Coordinates of C-alpha atoms in Angstrom, one line a residue:
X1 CA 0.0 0.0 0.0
X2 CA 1.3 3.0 -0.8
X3 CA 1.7 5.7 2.2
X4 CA -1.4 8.0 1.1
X5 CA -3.9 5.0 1.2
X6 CA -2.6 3.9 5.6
X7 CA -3.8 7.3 6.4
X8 CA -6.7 8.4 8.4
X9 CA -7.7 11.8 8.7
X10 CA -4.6 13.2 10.4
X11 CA -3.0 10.1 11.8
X12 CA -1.3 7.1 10.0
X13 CA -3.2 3.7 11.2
X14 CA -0.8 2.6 12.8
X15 CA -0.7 5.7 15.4
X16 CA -4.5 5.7 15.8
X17 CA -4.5 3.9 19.2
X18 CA -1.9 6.2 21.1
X19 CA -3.6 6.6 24.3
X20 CA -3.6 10.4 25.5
X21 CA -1.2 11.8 28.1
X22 CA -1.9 11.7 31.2
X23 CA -3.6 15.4 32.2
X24 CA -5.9 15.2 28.8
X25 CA -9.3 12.7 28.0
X26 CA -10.8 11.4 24.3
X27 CA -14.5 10.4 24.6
X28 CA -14.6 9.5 21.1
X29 CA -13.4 6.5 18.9
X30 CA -10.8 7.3 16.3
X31 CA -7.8 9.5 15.9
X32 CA -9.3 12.6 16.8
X33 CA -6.9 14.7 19.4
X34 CA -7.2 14.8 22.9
X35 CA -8.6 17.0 24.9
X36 CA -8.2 18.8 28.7
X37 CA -11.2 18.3 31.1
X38 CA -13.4 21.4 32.2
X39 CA -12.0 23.3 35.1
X40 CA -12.3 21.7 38.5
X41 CA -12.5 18.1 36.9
X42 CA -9.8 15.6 36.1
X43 CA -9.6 13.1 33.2
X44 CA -10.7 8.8 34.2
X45 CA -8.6 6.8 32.5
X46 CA -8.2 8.9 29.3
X47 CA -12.2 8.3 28.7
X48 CA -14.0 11.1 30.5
X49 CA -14.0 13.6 32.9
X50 CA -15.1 13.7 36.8
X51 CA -15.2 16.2 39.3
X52 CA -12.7 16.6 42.1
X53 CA -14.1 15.7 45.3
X54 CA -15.5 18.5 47.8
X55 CA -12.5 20.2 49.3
X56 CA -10.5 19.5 46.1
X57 CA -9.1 20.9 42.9
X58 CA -7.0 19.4 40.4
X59 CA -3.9 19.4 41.0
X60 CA -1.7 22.8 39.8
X61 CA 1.9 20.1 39.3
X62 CA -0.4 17.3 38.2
X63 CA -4.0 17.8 36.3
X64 CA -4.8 14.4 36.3
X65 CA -5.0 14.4 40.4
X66 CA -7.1 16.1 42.5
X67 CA -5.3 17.9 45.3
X68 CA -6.9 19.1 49.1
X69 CA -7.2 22.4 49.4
X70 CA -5.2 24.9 51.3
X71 CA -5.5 24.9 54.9
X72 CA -8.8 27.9 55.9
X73 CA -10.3 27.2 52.4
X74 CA -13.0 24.8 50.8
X75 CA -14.4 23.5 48.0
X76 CA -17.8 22.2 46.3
X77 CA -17.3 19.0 44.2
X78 CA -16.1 19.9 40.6
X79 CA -15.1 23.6 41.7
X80 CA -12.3 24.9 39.8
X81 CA -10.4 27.0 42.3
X82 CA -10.4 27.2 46.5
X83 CA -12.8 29.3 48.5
X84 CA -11.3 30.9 51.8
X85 CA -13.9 30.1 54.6
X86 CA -16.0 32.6 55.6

């Protein structure tokens, strides 16, 4: 086969099943790029999204972890940034 015919949209075949780094999700089948979760959530397994858990926020060194916030500060479930407490 000649190179033009093993391609798929923008990806030879034989890259179509790289799974996507680490801080980034792909809901769809296919070669289609990867993409970064809404603020305040974190990618599952490179398949979706999910909220952080209340009193977290993804991580700022690591985006695919949720990290507690700071110490006089909260958070709702999915909430992209800390609160202080009132």
């Amino acid at each position: 086969l000649q190179r033009a015919d093993m391609t798929n949209k923008k990806y030879p075949v034989w890259e179509v099943c790289v799974p996507c780094q680490s801080d980034r999700f792909k809901n769809v089948s296919g070669n289609e790029d990867c993409s970064f979760c809404a603020a305040g959530h974190i990618p599952e397994q490179g398949l979706r999204c999910v909220p952080c858990g209340a009193g977290t926020i993804p991580s700022a060194q690591n985006r695919s972890e949720c990290g507690p916030c700071p110490v006089g500060s909260v958070a709702l479930p999915g909430a992209p940034a800390c609160s202080e407490c009132p």
